[in-house]
Amino acid sequence: MRKPFIAGNWKMNMDSASAVSLAQGLVNEVGQCDGIDVAVCPPFVYLPAVATALSSSNISLGAQDVSEQANGAFTGEISCAMLKDVCCTYVIIGHSERRHVIGEKDELINKKIVAAINGGLLPIFCVGELLAERQANKTTTVVAEQVKKGLAGICSERIQAVTIAYEPVWAIGTGINATSEQAQEVHAMIRGLIGKLYDKTIASQMRIQYGGSAKPSNTAELMSQPDVDGLLVGGASLKVADFAAMVKTSFETKGVK
Ligand code: 13P
């Protein structure tokens, strides 16, 4: 049985006061949730303040990126040890905006995933196709390639740390989510691929989140799909009521009771 996992990616939003207030609001609404994992991923600079706000709750903290380097002359970068130091459990790696806006390649993403696992963080590894790739019927090829390259060299003992997030690029921030059938199809393909790369047990334990215009109104439908184990939420994670509703609905749909 996979425990559902709902994570909020705050992206480059909030200021210190609104970040703390959002975290406190979530603690009040869903802070004692059991049977479902919940995480928020604020911008780096607000991690310590949000960690304090979350400290009495079951909500975990995550970062939105990490360096593949351990330390040294890498101006502007943040290491795994630094994220651990400010109480991060999770780190998003390979987000579409880092791939397509900042230009991160699969090889770098792989190094970051390896560094995160070695550093004791749990990576949320993002994959997803562009609209043109979907229209050209290349979704399976593109996503499978991203999964294989991102997880290259990661052994069976370490892969358990990873959550995969399927985020079709055309669904991110557009208000147009993948239909539950589209999401299920890709999630099942990813799970099948994990089964081939590792084994059936690992595949059956791997949590695969969906991301891309997930919101309260489509949560039940998406979460009711057999291979959708959670959500990586952007815009809707910035509102206490919306994100809390998504956590509650996900728990009702799939929570481990
Ligand atoms: P939206 O939920 O705003 O579409 O963003 C999804 C996302 O990119 C989460 O990582």
Coordinates of C-alpha atoms and ligand atoms in Angstrom, one line a residue:
M1 CA 0.0 0.0 0.0
R2 CA 1.5 3.3 -1.1
K3 CA 0.9 6.2 1.3
P4 CA -0.4 9.2 -0.7
F5 CA 1.9 12.2 -0.8
I6 CA 0.8 15.7 -1.5
A7 CA 3.5 18.4 -1.9
G8 CA 3.2 22.1 -2.5
N9 CA 5.8 23.8 -4.7
W10 CA 5.6 27.4 -3.8
K11 CA 8.0 28.3 -6.7
M12 CA 9.3 31.9 -6.5
N13 CA 6.3 33.3 -4.6
M14 CA 5.6 34.7 -1.1
D15 CA 7.6 36.9 1.3
S16 CA 8.7 36.1 4.8
A17 CA 5.4 37.1 6.5
S18 CA 3.1 35.4 3.9
A19 CA 5.3 32.3 3.9
V20 CA 5.0 31.9 7.6
S21 CA 1.3 32.7 7.6
L22 CA 0.7 30.1 4.8
A23 CA 2.6 27.5 6.8
Q24 CA 0.7 28.3 10.0
G25 CA -2.6 28.1 8.2
L26 CA -1.7 24.6 6.9
V27 CA -0.6 23.5 10.3
N28 CA -4.0 24.5 11.7
E29 CA -5.9 22.7 8.9
V30 CA -3.9 19.6 8.1
G31 CA -0.9 19.7 10.5
Q32 CA -1.9 16.5 12.3
C33 CA -2.8 14.5 9.2
D34 CA -1.9 10.9 9.5
G35 CA -2.1 8.3 6.7
I36 CA -1.0 10.8 4.1
D37 CA 2.4 12.6 3.7
V38 CA 2.2 16.3 3.2
A39 CA 5.2 18.6 2.3
V40 CA 5.7 22.2 1.4
C41 CA 8.6 23.5 -0.7
P42 CA 9.1 27.2 -0.1
P43 CA 11.9 29.3 -1.7
F44 CA 15.3 28.7 -0.1
V45 CA 15.4 31.9 2.0
Y46 CA 12.2 31.1 3.8
L47 CA 13.1 27.5 4.7
P48 CA 14.2 28.3 8.3
A49 CA 11.1 30.4 9.1
V50 CA 8.8 27.8 7.5
A51 CA 10.6 25.0 9.4
T52 CA 9.8 26.8 12.7
A53 CA 6.2 27.2 11.7
L54 CA 5.9 23.5 10.8
S55 CA 7.8 22.2 13.8
S56 CA 4.8 21.0 15.9
S57 CA 3.1 19.4 12.8
N58 CA 3.4 16.4 10.6
I59 CA 4.0 18.6 7.5
S60 CA 7.4 18.1 6.1
L61 CA 9.7 20.7 4.5
G62 CA 11.2 20.5 1.1
A63 CA 13.4 22.6 -1.2
Q64 CA 12.8 23.4 -4.8
D65 CA 16.3 22.5 -6.1
V66 CA 19.8 21.6 -4.8
S67 CA 23.4 21.6 -6.1
E68 CA 25.0 18.4 -7.2
Q69 CA 28.2 19.7 -5.5
A70 CA 29.0 19.1 -1.8
N71 CA 30.6 22.5 -1.1
G72 CA 33.1 25.1 -2.3
A73 CA 33.3 27.8 -4.9
F74 CA 29.8 27.5 -6.5
T75 CA 28.4 31.0 -6.1
G76 CA 24.6 31.1 -5.6
E77 CA 24.3 27.3 -5.1
I78 CA 22.8 25.5 -2.1
S79 CA 24.1 22.1 -1.0
C80 CA 22.3 19.0 0.4
A81 CA 24.0 19.5 3.8
M82 CA 22.7 23.0 3.9
L83 CA 19.1 21.8 3.2
K84 CA 19.5 19.1 5.9
D85 CA 20.8 21.8 8.3
V86 CA 17.5 23.8 7.9
C87 CA 15.3 20.7 8.4
C88 CA 14.5 19.8 4.8
T89 CA 13.3 16.2 4.2
Y90 CA 12.5 16.5 0.5
V91 CA 14.0 18.3 -2.5
I92 CA 12.4 18.8 -5.9
I93 CA 14.8 17.9 -8.7
G94 CA 14.4 18.4 -12.5
H95 CA 11.3 20.6 -12.3
S96 CA 10.1 21.6 -15.8
E97 CA 11.0 25.2 -15.1
R98 CA 14.6 24.2 -14.3
R99 CA 14.7 22.0 -17.4
H100 CA 13.1 24.4 -19.9
V101 CA 13.7 27.9 -18.5
I102 CA 17.1 27.4 -16.8
G103 CA 18.3 24.7 -19.2
E104 CA 19.1 21.8 -16.8
K105 CA 19.9 18.5 -18.7
D106 CA 19.2 14.9 -17.7
E107 CA 22.8 14.3 -16.7
L108 CA 22.8 17.2 -14.2
I109 CA 19.5 16.1 -12.9
N110 CA 20.9 12.6 -12.3
K111 CA 23.9 14.0 -10.4
K112 CA 21.5 16.1 -8.2
I113 CA 19.4 13.0 -7.5
V114 CA 22.4 11.0 -6.5
A115 CA 23.8 13.9 -4.4
A116 CA 20.4 14.2 -2.6
I117 CA 20.1 10.5 -1.8
N118 CA 23.7 10.4 -0.6
G119 CA 23.0 13.5 1.5
G120 CA 20.0 12.0 3.2
L121 CA 17.3 13.9 1.3
L122 CA 14.3 12.4 -0.5
P123 CA 14.2 13.6 -4.1
I124 CA 10.9 14.5 -5.9
F125 CA 12.1 13.8 -9.4
C126 CA 10.1 15.6 -12.0
V127 CA 9.5 14.4 -15.6
G128 CA 7.1 15.5 -18.3
E129 CA 6.6 16.1 -22.0
L130 CA 6.1 19.4 -23.9
L131 CA 2.9 20.0 -25.8
A132 CA 4.6 19.5 -29.1
E133 CA 6.0 16.1 -27.9
R134 CA 2.6 14.9 -26.8
Q135 CA 1.1 16.0 -30.1
A136 CA 3.8 14.1 -32.0
N137 CA 2.9 11.0 -29.9
K138 CA 6.3 11.1 -28.2
T139 CA 5.1 11.3 -24.6
T140 CA 6.1 7.7 -23.7
T141 CA 9.5 8.0 -25.4
V142 CA 10.3 11.4 -23.8
V143 CA 9.2 10.5 -20.3
A144 CA 10.8 7.1 -20.4
E145 CA 14.1 8.7 -21.5
Q146 CA 13.9 11.2 -18.7
V147 CA 13.2 8.5 -16.1
K148 CA 16.1 6.3 -17.3
K149 CA 18.6 9.1 -17.5
G150 CA 17.5 10.7 -14.2
L151 CA 17.8 7.4 -12.3
A152 CA 21.0 6.1 -14.1
G153 CA 23.3 4.3 -11.7
I154 CA 21.0 4.4 -8.7
C155 CA 20.8 1.0 -7.2
S156 CA 17.8 -0.9 -5.8
E157 CA 18.7 0.0 -2.2
R158 CA 18.7 3.7 -2.8
I159 CA 15.8 4.1 -5.2
Q160 CA 13.3 3.8 -2.4
A161 CA 14.2 7.4 -1.5
V162 CA 12.8 8.7 -4.7
T163 CA 9.3 10.0 -5.5
I164 CA 8.6 10.6 -9.2
A165 CA 6.4 13.5 -10.2
Y166 CA 4.8 13.4 -13.7
E167 CA 4.2 17.0 -14.7
P168 CA 3.3 17.4 -18.3
V169 CA 4.8 20.8 -19.2
W170 CA 1.6 21.9 -21.1
A171 CA -0.4 21.5 -17.9
I172 CA 1.8 23.5 -15.6
G173 CA 0.3 26.8 -14.7
T174 CA -2.1 26.7 -17.6
G175 CA -5.3 25.7 -15.9
I176 CA -5.5 22.8 -18.3
N177 CA -4.7 19.6 -16.3
A178 CA -4.1 16.3 -17.8
T179 CA -7.2 14.2 -17.8
S180 CA -7.2 11.5 -15.2
E181 CA -6.9 8.9 -18.1
Q182 CA -3.9 10.8 -19.5
A183 CA -2.3 10.9 -16.1
Q184 CA -3.0 7.2 -15.4
E185 CA -1.6 6.1 -18.7
V186 CA 1.8 7.8 -18.1
H187 CA 1.9 6.8 -14.5
A188 CA 1.3 3.2 -15.4
M189 CA 4.0 3.4 -18.1
I190 CA 6.5 4.9 -15.5
R191 CA 5.6 2.2 -13.0
G192 CA 6.1 -0.5 -15.7
L193 CA 9.5 1.0 -16.5
I194 CA 10.6 1.0 -12.9
G195 CA 9.6 -2.6 -12.8
K196 CA 11.9 -3.3 -15.7
L197 CA 14.8 -1.1 -14.4
Y198 CA 14.5 -2.5 -10.9
D199 CA 11.8 -5.1 -10.0
K200 CA 8.1 -5.5 -9.4
T201 CA 8.3 -4.9 -5.7
I202 CA 10.2 -1.6 -6.1
A203 CA 7.7 -0.6 -8.8
S204 CA 4.8 -1.3 -6.6
Q205 CA 6.3 0.8 -3.8
M206 CA 7.3 3.7 -5.9
R207 CA 5.1 6.8 -5.3
I208 CA 4.3 8.7 -8.5
Q209 CA 2.7 12.2 -8.1
Y210 CA 0.9 14.1 -10.8
G211 CA 1.5 17.8 -11.2
G212 CA 0.0 20.4 -13.6
S213 CA -3.0 22.5 -12.7
A214 CA -4.0 20.2 -9.9
K215 CA -6.7 22.0 -7.8
P216 CA -9.4 21.1 -5.4
S217 CA -12.0 20.4 -8.1
N218 CA -9.9 17.8 -9.9
T219 CA -8.2 16.2 -6.9
A220 CA -10.6 13.4 -6.3
E221 CA -10.7 12.4 -10.0
L222 CA -6.9 12.4 -10.4
M223 CA -6.3 10.7 -7.1
S224 CA -8.9 7.9 -7.8
Q225 CA -6.6 6.6 -10.6
P226 CA -4.7 3.5 -9.5
D227 CA -1.2 4.7 -10.3
V228 CA -1.7 8.3 -9.1
D229 CA -0.2 8.3 -5.6
G230 CA -0.2 12.0 -4.9
L231 CA 0.1 15.5 -6.3
L232 CA 2.8 18.1 -6.8
V233 CA 0.8 21.3 -6.6
G234 CA 1.9 24.8 -7.7
G235 CA -0.6 27.6 -7.8
A236 CA -3.2 25.9 -5.6
S237 CA -0.6 25.3 -2.9
L238 CA -0.3 29.0 -2.2
K239 CA -3.8 29.2 -0.7
V240 CA -4.4 27.5 2.7
A241 CA -8.0 26.6 1.9
D242 CA -7.2 25.1 -1.5
F243 CA -4.2 23.1 -0.5
A244 CA -5.8 21.9 2.7
A245 CA -8.9 20.8 0.7
M246 CA -6.6 18.8 -1.7
V247 CA -4.9 17.1 1.2
K248 CA -8.2 16.2 2.8
T249 CA -9.8 15.0 -0.5
S250 CA -6.6 12.9 -1.2
F251 CA -6.8 11.3 2.2
E252 CA -10.5 10.5 1.7
T253 CA -9.8 9.0 -1.7
K254 CA -6.6 7.1 -0.9
G255 CA -5.4 7.7 2.7
V256 CA -3.9 4.8 4.6
K257 CA -6.5 4.5 7.4
Ligands
13P1 P1 0.6 24.4 -11.2 O1 -0.1 23.5 -10.1 O2 0.6 25.9 -10.8 O3 0.1 24.1 -12.5 O4 2.1 24.0 -11.1 C1 2.5 22.6 -11.1 C2 3.9 22.5 -10.8 O5 4.8 22.9 -11.5 C3 4.2 21.9 -9.5 O6 5.6 21.6 -9.4

